[in-house]
Amino acid sequence: MFKWVTKKFNKLKQQQKTIENKLTETIVEDKQISKNLMANKQIFKQIFDRCGEIWFREFELGTNPPIKMMAFGLDGMLLTDQVNENVLKPLMTIEGMINELKPNNVMDMVKNKLIPVGEIKTSRQVSKISDGVLAADLALLIDGCDNAILLGVKGCEKRAMSEPETEPTVRGPRDGFIENILTNVTTVRRRIRSSRLKSEYLEVGLLSKTEVAIVYIEGIADNKVVQEVKDRIRRIDTDMILESGNIEEFIKDDWVSPFPQILSTERPDRVSAHLVEGHVAVFVDNTPFVLIMPVTFFHFLQSSEDYYSGFAIGTAIRLLRSFAVIIALLGPSLYIAITTFHQAMIPTTLLFSIAKAREGVPFPAMLEAFIMEVTFELLREAGVRLPRQVGQAVSIVGALVIGDAAVSAGLVSPSMVIVVAITAISSFAMPSYPGAIVLRLLRFVFMFLAGTLGLFGITLGLMGLFIHLCSLRSFGVPYISPIMPLTLKDWKDFIIRLPIWAMNTRPKLIGYKNYKRMGYDQAPQRPKQRETRGED
Amino acid sequence: MRKTFLCFLIALTIFPLCLSGCWNKRELDTLGIVTALGIDKAKDSKKFNLTYQILIPAEAKPPSAGGGGGGGNSSTKSVWTMTSYGNTLFEAIRNATTQSDRKLFLAHNRIIVIGEELARFGLSKVMDVLERDPEFRRLNWFIISKGDAKNIIETQHPQEIIPAIAIENLVKASSATSQSVQVTLHDFLKKMTSKSTDAVAPCIMLINSQDTETQNSQNQNRLKINGAAMFKNDKLVGWLDEKETRGLNWVLGKVKSGVIVVKSPYNEKDLVSLEIIRASSKIIPSIENEKIKILVEIHEEGNIAEQPSDADFTRLDKFTMLEQRQSAAIKEEVEATLSKAKELKADIFGFGEAVHRKYPKEWKKIREDWRDLLPYVEVSVKVDAKLRAVGIITNPDKVKE
C-alpha cells in the first residue's frame, strides 16, 4: 500500500514540475531596466497589465531641465500619507538644492538627501522590482538612471492583537499572534531582548511567495536542528502556502502518523518559553499559528498557564490532564470491554445499575457507543463550522438528542450517555487541539478493539500505540522523550511541574547545548538563612 | 523496515499471552445475574436442589427512585427465585437454562446458603464445584440455614430491593453484637479441609414476625442471622446459640463490639449494660505430665453504656466489682461454648492448631485422634476485663421528688 502511495506521489511530483516550469517562463524575467524611462514604463505597464491595484504616477523633478520620474506601488498596502509627505512632496517641491542636482548625480541625491524614508533599496532587475512592488514597496524610476529605488513605506490593514481563542488562559498575557509575520516576530522580540534571538527569513511558494521566518536563539538551539529546519523548508517546492499547517505537513518527520510532531500555537509567551528551552520556531506570514519544533508528545499536554500558577496547582492540573487523556482515549472502550466481556470486574451494586440501564436497549454496547460517539463528533464539528447565530439552535438540538431523547426512546442507555459525556469533556481538557483530535480518532479504533476482543483488544491496541509512539521522532528528538529514553532530569517538567527555581536546567535532549539555565539554590529563604549560607 | 515489522508482530503475539482469564462476549441483557444461591438436598432422592435469586434488572430501581414513603416493596419484585434439580450441582446449574431464558451468571453471587439437611449429610461432595468453577468467588458469604435454604432465598426483605444484599448486610452487621460469625466460602473451605480445626458458619433462620397489622402472609416471614452452625469435618453436628457463638468469638479474638449485661453491684435487680470496645485473645497450649493443657487468655475493654439506677460508679470498689462481674460474664459464655464443643468433639477454636505449632513432635502422635482427645483436654480461661469510660455523664440525673 505504501508503495502505491509513494508511486502516486512521484507521479504528482512530476506533474507539478511541468506546471512550475511554465510558471517560471512567464514570470521570472531576468531582464534589466534601461536608462529610458518610457521604455521602463512600458515594461512595468506590461507586467502589471490588468492588475487594478497598481497605480503609476509620473512627475517631474523641479530642476532645469526637469528630470522625469515615475513612482508606482500597490494600492492598499502603502501608507498613503507617508508616500505623499515623505516621497512625493520633497521631490516635487524641491528647494535649495536645485543647483546641485545634475542628471548624473540625481540618483544619489534622491537617495541620500531628498527622501526621508528609512528603508531604501536599489535594484536593476525587473523581476526584483516587480516582486518588491508586490511585497508593498514603492518603486521609483528616474529618467536617465538604470536603477530603481524601492522604498519601504508599507502599511496594510491588520487585525488588532487579541486573546488567542484556541488557547485561552485565566492568568497570563492576553496578546495573541495575528496574521502579520513582522508583528508576530517583534512580539517575541519584545519578550527576548537579545541579539542572540535570530530570525532568518525565507520565501516559500512560487505564487504566494509567503514569508517564513525561522526563529531561534543562537547558542541554545542545536545548530543541526536549525540547519535541518532550514533545509526542509528550502526543499518545499510548491505554488502556495496558505497556513503554517501546509508547512508542517511538508516538513514533519512521519507523514503517516496521525500524531502531531510539530506544535502550533497562537501564544507569544509560549513561543518565547520554547525558544529559550532550545526549540526552533517557524513563523509563517498570514497566519497566527506559529510552529515549534522539535516537540514531544507531552508538550501537547502542557499549557502555558501551568507555569504561571503555583507549582502545586500546576502539578495537580497536569495530573488531572494526564487522567483526562486516558479517559479521552479509552473511556468508551473500557466501558464496552467491561460490560460485554468482563462483567465480573464491575462492583456488584454498580453492575445492577448498569444492567438496569442496559435493559431493553436494542443495540450491542459497541454499536451503542459508536452511535453516541459519532453523534457527538457530528455536533462538535457542526458547532465549529456553523455561523454563530445558528450555533445555539444546534446546541439545543444536541442537548435534546444526546441527553434526553435518545435515552427515553430506548435507543441508548443512560450510563452510555454518561460515559460519552465524560469522554467528551475529557477530550477538551487537553490544551492542544491537534493533540486532542488524534485521541478522538484513536478512540474509535479502541472502541472497535474493545467490542471485538475486550480488554485483551485494548491491551493489544495500547501496545501497538506505544510501539508506534516509540518509533516517532520529531527533528531527532524521541517523541515520548522523558519516558523513552528515560531522562529523569526532565521529569521536573513532565506530568509534574517543579517550582520555577528548581527547573534549573533545560530539557536534556533539546537544550543540551546550553544546559544550565539559572543559578542553583534559589529557593525562597528567610533572611537569616541567607546570611549563614552566604550570598555569592 | 521489515525487521521492525517482525519485532512488532512478535510483541503483538507474545505479550498478550500474559493476559489470561475466562472471557466471552456476552451483552449484559443476556445475563441472569444470580445474587444468592441456595443448595438443598432433595427430599426423596439423592438429587440436589438449587434455588437461585436472580436479578430482574428492569425492576431493580435505584434506592433514590423509590421515594414517596414506605410503599417501595409492595407491587414489583426486583428478583425472581427459581429452583432447578440435578444429580450433581453442575448439572443442576445447567438445568436452570431450561427455565431461565438468560444464562445464569454466578460471578456476582454474594451468598451461598446451605440447607440444614444437606449440611448434616455432609458438604464435601458439594464444595468441589464451588471451588472448581471460575465463576464462583471465594468471597461469597457462606451461611447455613435452619430448615431448607430454598425458603431463605425466596424470602423478601422490606428494607432492601434485593434480598441478597440484605442478607449480606445482616452478616456484616453481626459484628455489632458478635453473636454470629462471618464466614466466607474461602474461610469455610480452609477450615473444612484442615486436619485439626473444625468449621463454623453463621446460621440464618426464618422467624414469624409478631406484627399483626401486616395481613400479607408473605411479609410475615423475616430473616434473622444469629448463632452459628458447628461442623465436624464436613458435617453439621450442632448449633451454637448466640451466647455460645460469642463465647467462640471471645476465644478466637474476633469480638469487635457487643453488649454485656451484668447485675449492678449496688442493687441486684438493676442491670448495667457494658459496651465492648475492644477485645483480644491468646491461646497458650502446654504439655505437663503428658497431659495437654490449654490456657485461653482474654483481654477486654469496655464502657459503661447504660445504668438505670442512681448508683455511683465513681467509687472504686463498686467499679472494680463491675469489672469483675464483666469478667465473670465473659468467662461464663466461653465455658458454655467449651463444654458444647467438648461434648460434640469438634475443635472449632483451633486448639489443635495451637498445639501443632508449639509442639510439632508431640502433635504427630496425637493428630490422628485429636478430636477424641478433645474432651479430656484441660482448658482454663483467664479473663482480664477492664472498664475504660463511663460515657459523657458520670452520675445519672436524679429525678427530683
CSV table of N, CA and C in Angstrom, one decimal, chain A residues 179-278:
chain,number,residue,atom,x,y,z
A,179,GLU,N,-2.1,37.9,11.8
A,179,GLU,CA,-1.7,37.4,10.5
A,179,GLU,C,-0.5,38.0,10.0
A,180,ASN,N,0.1,39.0,10.6
A,180,ASN,CA,1.2,39.7,10.1
A,180,ASN,C,2.5,39.2,10.7
A,181,ILE,N,3.4,38.7,9.8
A,181,ILE,CA,4.6,38.0,10.4
A,181,ILE,C,5.5,38.9,11.1
A,182,LEU,N,5.6,40.2,10.6
A,182,LEU,CA,6.6,41.1,11.3
A,182,LEU,C,6.1,41.4,12.7
A,183,THR,N,4.8,41.7,12.8
A,183,THR,CA,4.2,41.9,14.2
A,183,THR,C,4.5,40.7,15.1
A,184,ASN,N,4.3,39.5,14.5
A,184,ASN,CA,4.5,38.3,15.3
A,184,ASN,C,5.9,38.2,15.8
A,185,VAL,N,6.8,38.3,14.9
A,185,VAL,CA,8.2,38.1,15.3
A,185,VAL,C,8.6,39.2,16.3
A,186,THR,N,8.2,40.5,16.1
A,186,THR,CA,8.6,41.5,17.0
A,186,THR,C,7.9,41.3,18.4
A,187,THR,N,6.7,40.7,18.4
A,187,THR,CA,6.1,40.4,19.7
A,187,THR,C,7.0,39.5,20.5
A,188,VAL,N,7.6,38.5,19.8
A,188,VAL,CA,8.5,37.6,20.5
A,188,VAL,C,9.8,38.4,20.9
A,189,ARG,N,10.3,39.2,20.0
A,189,ARG,CA,11.5,40.0,20.3
A,189,ARG,C,11.3,40.9,21.5
A,190,ARG,N,10.1,41.4,21.7
A,190,ARG,CA,9.8,42.2,22.8
A,190,ARG,C,10.0,41.4,24.1
A,191,ARG,N,9.8,40.1,24.1
A,191,ARG,CA,10.0,39.3,25.2
A,191,ARG,C,11.4,38.8,25.4
A,192,ILE,N,12.1,38.6,24.3
A,192,ILE,CA,13.5,38.2,24.4
A,192,ILE,C,14.3,39.3,23.8
A,193,ARG,N,14.8,40.3,24.6
A,193,ARG,CA,15.5,41.4,24.0
A,193,ARG,C,17.0,41.1,23.9
A,194,SER,N,17.3,40.2,23.1
A,194,SER,CA,18.7,39.8,23.0
A,194,SER,C,19.0,39.6,21.5
A,195,SER,N,20.3,40.0,21.2
A,195,SER,CA,20.7,39.9,19.8
A,195,SER,C,20.9,38.4,19.4
A,196,ARG,N,20.9,37.6,20.4
A,196,ARG,CA,21.1,36.1,20.1
A,196,ARG,C,19.8,35.5,19.6
A,197,LEU,N,18.7,36.3,19.7
A,197,LEU,CA,17.5,35.8,19.1
A,197,LEU,C,17.6,36.1,17.6
A,198,LYS,N,17.8,35.0,16.8
A,198,LYS,CA,18.0,35.2,15.4
A,198,LYS,C,16.7,34.9,14.7
A,199,SER,N,16.5,35.6,13.6
A,199,SER,CA,15.3,35.3,12.7
A,199,SER,C,15.8,35.3,11.3
A,200,GLU,N,15.6,34.2,10.6
A,200,GLU,CA,16.1,34.2,9.2
A,200,GLU,C,14.8,34.0,8.4
A,201,TYR,N,14.8,34.9,7.3
A,201,TYR,CA,13.6,34.9,6.5
A,201,TYR,C,13.8,34.1,5.2
A,202,LEU,N,12.8,33.3,4.9
A,202,LEU,CA,12.8,32.6,3.6
A,202,LEU,C,11.5,32.9,2.9
A,203,GLU,N,11.5,32.6,1.6
A,203,GLU,CA,10.3,32.8,0.8
A,203,GLU,C,9.9,31.4,0.3
A,204,VAL,N,8.6,31.1,0.6
A,204,VAL,CA,8.2,29.8,0.2
A,204,VAL,C,6.9,30.0,-0.7
A,205,GLY,N,6.9,29.2,-1.8
A,205,GLY,CA,5.7,29.3,-2.6
A,205,GLY,C,5.9,30.1,-3.9
A,206,LEU,N,5.8,29.4,-5.0
A,206,LEU,CA,6.1,30.1,-6.2
A,206,LEU,C,5.2,31.3,-6.5
A,207,LEU,N,3.9,31.1,-6.3
A,207,LEU,CA,2.9,32.2,-6.5
A,207,LEU,C,2.7,33.0,-5.2
A,208,SER,N,2.6,32.3,-4.1
A,208,SER,CA,2.2,33.0,-2.9
A,208,SER,C,3.4,33.8,-2.4
A,209,LYS,N,4.6,33.3,-2.6
A,209,LYS,CA,5.9,34.0,-2.1
A,209,LYS,C,5.7,34.3,-0.6
A,210,THR,N,5.2,33.3,0.2
A,210,THR,CA,5.0,33.5,1.6
A,210,THR,C,6.2,33.7,2.3
A,211,GLU,N,6.3,34.7,3.2
A,211,GLU,CA,7.4,34.9,4.0
A,211,GLU,C,7.4,33.9,5.2
A,212,VAL,N,8.5,33.3,5.4
A,212,VAL,CA,8.6,32.3,6.5
A,212,VAL,C,9.9,32.7,7.3
A,213,ALA,N,9.7,32.8,8.6
A,213,ALA,CA,10.8,33.2,9.5
A,213,ALA,C,11.2,32.0,10.4
A,214,ILE,N,12.5,31.7,10.3
A,214,ILE,CA,13.0,30.7,11.2
A,214,ILE,C,13.6,31.4,12.4
A,215,VAL,N,13.0,31.2,13.6
A,215,VAL,CA,13.5,32.0,14.7
A,215,VAL,C,14.1,31.0,15.8
A,216,TYR,N,15.2,31.4,16.3
A,216,TYR,CA,15.8,30.5,17.3
A,216,TYR,C,16.8,31.4,18.1
A,217,ILE,N,17.3,30.8,19.2
A,217,ILE,CA,18.3,31.5,20.0
A,217,ILE,C,19.6,30.9,19.7
A,218,GLU,N,20.5,31.7,19.2
A,218,GLU,CA,21.9,31.2,18.9
A,218,GLU,C,22.6,30.8,20.2
A,219,GLY,N,23.2,29.6,20.2
A,219,GLY,CA,23.8,29.2,21.4
A,219,GLY,C,23.0,28.3,22.3
A,220,ILE,N,21.7,28.3,22.1
A,220,ILE,CA,20.8,27.4,22.9
A,220,ILE,C,20.3,26.3,21.9
A,221,ALA,N,19.7,26.8,20.8
A,221,ALA,CA,19.2,25.9,19.9
A,221,ALA,C,20.3,25.1,19.2
A,222,ASP,N,20.0,23.9,18.9
A,222,ASP,CA,21.0,23.0,18.3
A,222,ASP,C,21.2,23.4,16.8
A,223,ASN,N,22.4,23.8,16.4
A,223,ASN,CA,22.6,24.2,15.0
A,223,ASN,C,22.2,23.2,14.0
A,224,LYS,N,22.3,22.0,14.4
A,224,LYS,CA,21.9,20.9,13.4
A,224,LYS,C,20.4,21.0,13.2
A,225,VAL,N,19.7,21.2,14.3
A,225,VAL,CA,18.3,21.2,14.1
A,225,VAL,C,17.9,22.4,13.3
A,226,VAL,N,18.5,23.6,13.6
A,226,VAL,CA,18.2,24.8,12.8
A,226,VAL,C,18.5,24.6,11.4
A,227,GLN,N,19.6,24.0,11.1
A,227,GLN,CA,20.0,23.7,9.7
A,227,GLN,C,19.0,22.8,9.0
A,228,GLU,N,18.6,21.8,9.8
A,228,GLU,CA,17.6,20.8,9.3
A,228,GLU,C,16.3,21.5,9.0
A,229,VAL,N,15.9,22.3,9.9
A,229,VAL,CA,14.6,23.1,9.6
A,229,VAL,C,14.7,23.9,8.4
A,230,LYS,N,15.9,24.6,8.2
A,230,LYS,CA,16.1,25.4,7.1
A,230,LYS,C,16.1,24.6,5.8
A,231,ASP,N,16.8,23.5,5.9
A,231,ASP,CA,16.9,22.6,4.7
A,231,ASP,C,15.5,22.1,4.3
A,232,ARG,N,14.7,21.6,5.3
A,232,ARG,CA,13.4,21.1,5.0
A,232,ARG,C,12.5,22.1,4.4
A,233,ILE,N,12.6,23.4,4.9
A,233,ILE,CA,11.7,24.4,4.4
A,233,ILE,C,12.2,24.8,3.0
A,234,ARG,N,13.5,24.8,2.8
A,234,ARG,CA,14.0,25.2,1.4
A,234,ARG,C,13.6,24.1,0.4
A,235,ARG,N,13.5,22.9,0.8
A,235,ARG,CA,13.1,21.8,-0.1
A,235,ARG,C,11.7,22.0,-0.6
A,236,ILE,N,10.9,22.7,0.1
A,236,ILE,CA,9.5,22.8,-0.3
A,236,ILE,C,9.4,23.5,-1.6
A,237,ASP,N,8.7,22.8,-2.5
A,237,ASP,CA,8.6,23.4,-3.9
A,237,ASP,C,7.1,23.3,-4.2
A,238,THR,N,6.4,24.4,-3.9
A,238,THR,CA,5.0,24.4,-4.2
A,238,THR,C,4.6,25.8,-4.7
A,239,ASP,N,3.4,25.9,-5.1
A,239,ASP,CA,3.0,27.2,-5.5
A,239,ASP,C,2.4,28.1,-4.4
A,240,MET,N,1.9,27.4,-3.4
A,240,MET,CA,1.0,28.2,-2.5
A,240,MET,C,1.2,27.7,-1.0
A,241,ILE,N,1.4,28.6,-0.1
A,241,ILE,CA,1.4,28.2,1.3
A,241,ILE,C,0.3,29.1,1.9
A,242,LEU,N,-0.7,28.5,2.4
A,242,LEU,CA,-1.8,29.3,2.9
A,242,LEU,C,-1.7,29.4,4.5
A,243,GLU,N,-1.2,28.4,5.1
A,243,GLU,CA,-1.2,28.4,6.5
A,243,GLU,C,0.0,27.6,7.0
A,244,SER,N,0.4,27.8,8.3
A,244,SER,CA,1.5,27.1,8.7
A,244,SER,C,1.3,25.5,8.7
A,245,GLY,N,0.0,25.2,8.7
A,245,GLY,CA,-0.3,23.7,8.6
A,245,GLY,C,0.3,23.1,7.3
A,246,ASN,N,0.3,23.9,6.2
A,246,ASN,CA,0.9,23.4,5.0
A,246,ASN,C,2.3,23.1,5.1
A,247,ILE,N,3.0,24.1,5.8
A,247,ILE,CA,4.5,23.9,6.0
A,247,ILE,C,4.7,22.7,6.9
A,248,GLU,N,3.9,22.6,7.9
A,248,GLU,CA,4.0,21.4,8.9
A,248,GLU,C,3.9,20.1,8.1
A,249,GLU,N,3.0,20.0,7.2
A,249,GLU,CA,2.9,18.7,6.5
A,249,GLU,C,4.1,18.5,5.6
A,250,PHE,N,4.7,19.5,5.1
A,250,PHE,CA,5.8,19.3,4.3
A,250,PHE,C,7.1,18.9,5.1
A,251,ILE,N,7.2,19.4,6.3
A,251,ILE,CA,8.5,19.2,7.0
A,251,ILE,C,8.4,18.2,8.1
A,252,LYS,N,7.2,17.6,8.5
A,252,LYS,CA,7.2,16.7,9.6
A,252,LYS,C,7.8,15.4,9.3
A,253,ASP,N,8.2,14.7,10.4
A,253,ASP,CA,9.1,13.5,10.2
A,253,ASP,C,8.3,12.4,9.6
A,254,ASP,N,7.2,12.0,10.2
A,254,ASP,CA,6.4,10.9,9.8
A,254,ASP,C,5.1,11.3,9.3
A,255,TRP,N,4.9,11.2,8.0
A,255,TRP,CA,3.6,11.8,7.5
A,255,TRP,C,2.5,10.9,7.6
A,256,VAL,N,2.7,9.6,7.9
A,256,VAL,CA,1.6,8.6,8.1
A,256,VAL,C,1.0,8.7,9.4
A,257,SER,N,1.8,9.0,10.4
A,257,SER,CA,1.3,9.0,11.8
A,257,SER,C,0.3,10.2,12.0
A,258,PRO,N,-0.8,9.9,12.7
A,258,PRO,CA,-1.8,10.9,13.0
A,258,PRO,C,-1.3,11.9,14.1
A,259,PHE,N,-0.2,11.5,14.8
A,259,PHE,CA,0.2,12.4,15.9
A,259,PHE,C,0.9,13.6,15.4
A,260,PRO,N,0.5,14.8,15.9
A,260,PRO,CA,1.2,16.0,15.5
A,260,PRO,C,2.7,16.0,16.0
A,261,GLN,N,3.6,16.2,15.1
A,261,GLN,CA,5.0,16.2,15.5
A,261,GLN,C,5.6,17.6,15.6
A,262,ILE,N,4.7,18.5,15.3
A,262,ILE,CA,5.2,19.9,15.4
A,262,ILE,C,4.0,20.6,16.2
A,263,LEU,N,4.5,21.4,17.1
A,263,LEU,CA,3.5,22.1,18.0
A,263,LEU,C,3.1,23.5,17.3
A,264,SER,N,1.8,23.7,17.2
A,264,SER,CA,1.4,25.1,16.7
A,264,SER,C,0.7,25.8,17.8
A,265,THR,N,1.0,27.1,17.9
A,265,THR,CA,0.5,27.9,19.0
A,265,THR,C,0.2,29.3,18.5
A,266,GLU,N,-0.7,29.9,19.2
A,266,GLU,CA,-1.0,31.3,18.9
A,266,GLU,C,-0.4,32.2,20.0
A,267,ARG,N,0.2,31.7,21.0
A,267,ARG,CA,0.6,32.4,22.2
A,267,ARG,C,2.1,32.9,22.1
A,268,PRO,N,2.4,34.2,22.1
A,268,PRO,CA,3.8,34.6,22.0
A,268,PRO,C,4.6,34.1,23.3
A,269,ASP,N,3.9,34.1,24.4
A,269,ASP,CA,4.7,33.7,25.6
A,269,ASP,C,5.1,32.2,25.5
A,270,ARG,N,4.2,31.4,24.9
A,270,ARG,CA,4.6,30.0,24.7
A,270,ARG,C,5.8,29.8,23.8
A,271,VAL,N,5.7,30.6,22.7
A,271,VAL,CA,6.8,30.5,21.7
A,271,VAL,C,8.1,31.0,22.4
A,272,SER,N,8.0,32.1,23.2
A,272,SER,CA,9.3,32.6,23.8
A,272,SER,C,9.8,31.5,24.8
A,273,ALA,N,8.9,30.9,25.6
A,273,ALA,CA,9.4,29.9,26.5
A,273,ALA,C,10.1,28.8,25.8
A,274,HIS,N,9.5,28.4,24.7
A,274,HIS,CA,10.1,27.3,24.0
A,274,HIS,C,11.4,27.6,23.3
A,275,LEU,N,11.5,28.9,22.8
A,275,LEU,CA,12.7,29.3,22.2
A,275,LEU,C,13.9,29.3,23.2
A,276,VAL,N,13.6,29.7,24.5
A,276,VAL,CA,14.6,29.7,25.5
A,276,VAL,C,15.0,28.3,25.9
A,277,GLU,N,14.1,27.4,25.7
A,277,GLU,CA,14.5,26.0,26.0
A,277,GLU,C,15.3,25.3,24.9
A,278,GLY,N,15.4,26.0,23.7
A,278,GLY,CA,16.2,25.5,22.7
A,278,GLY,C,15.4,25.0,21.5
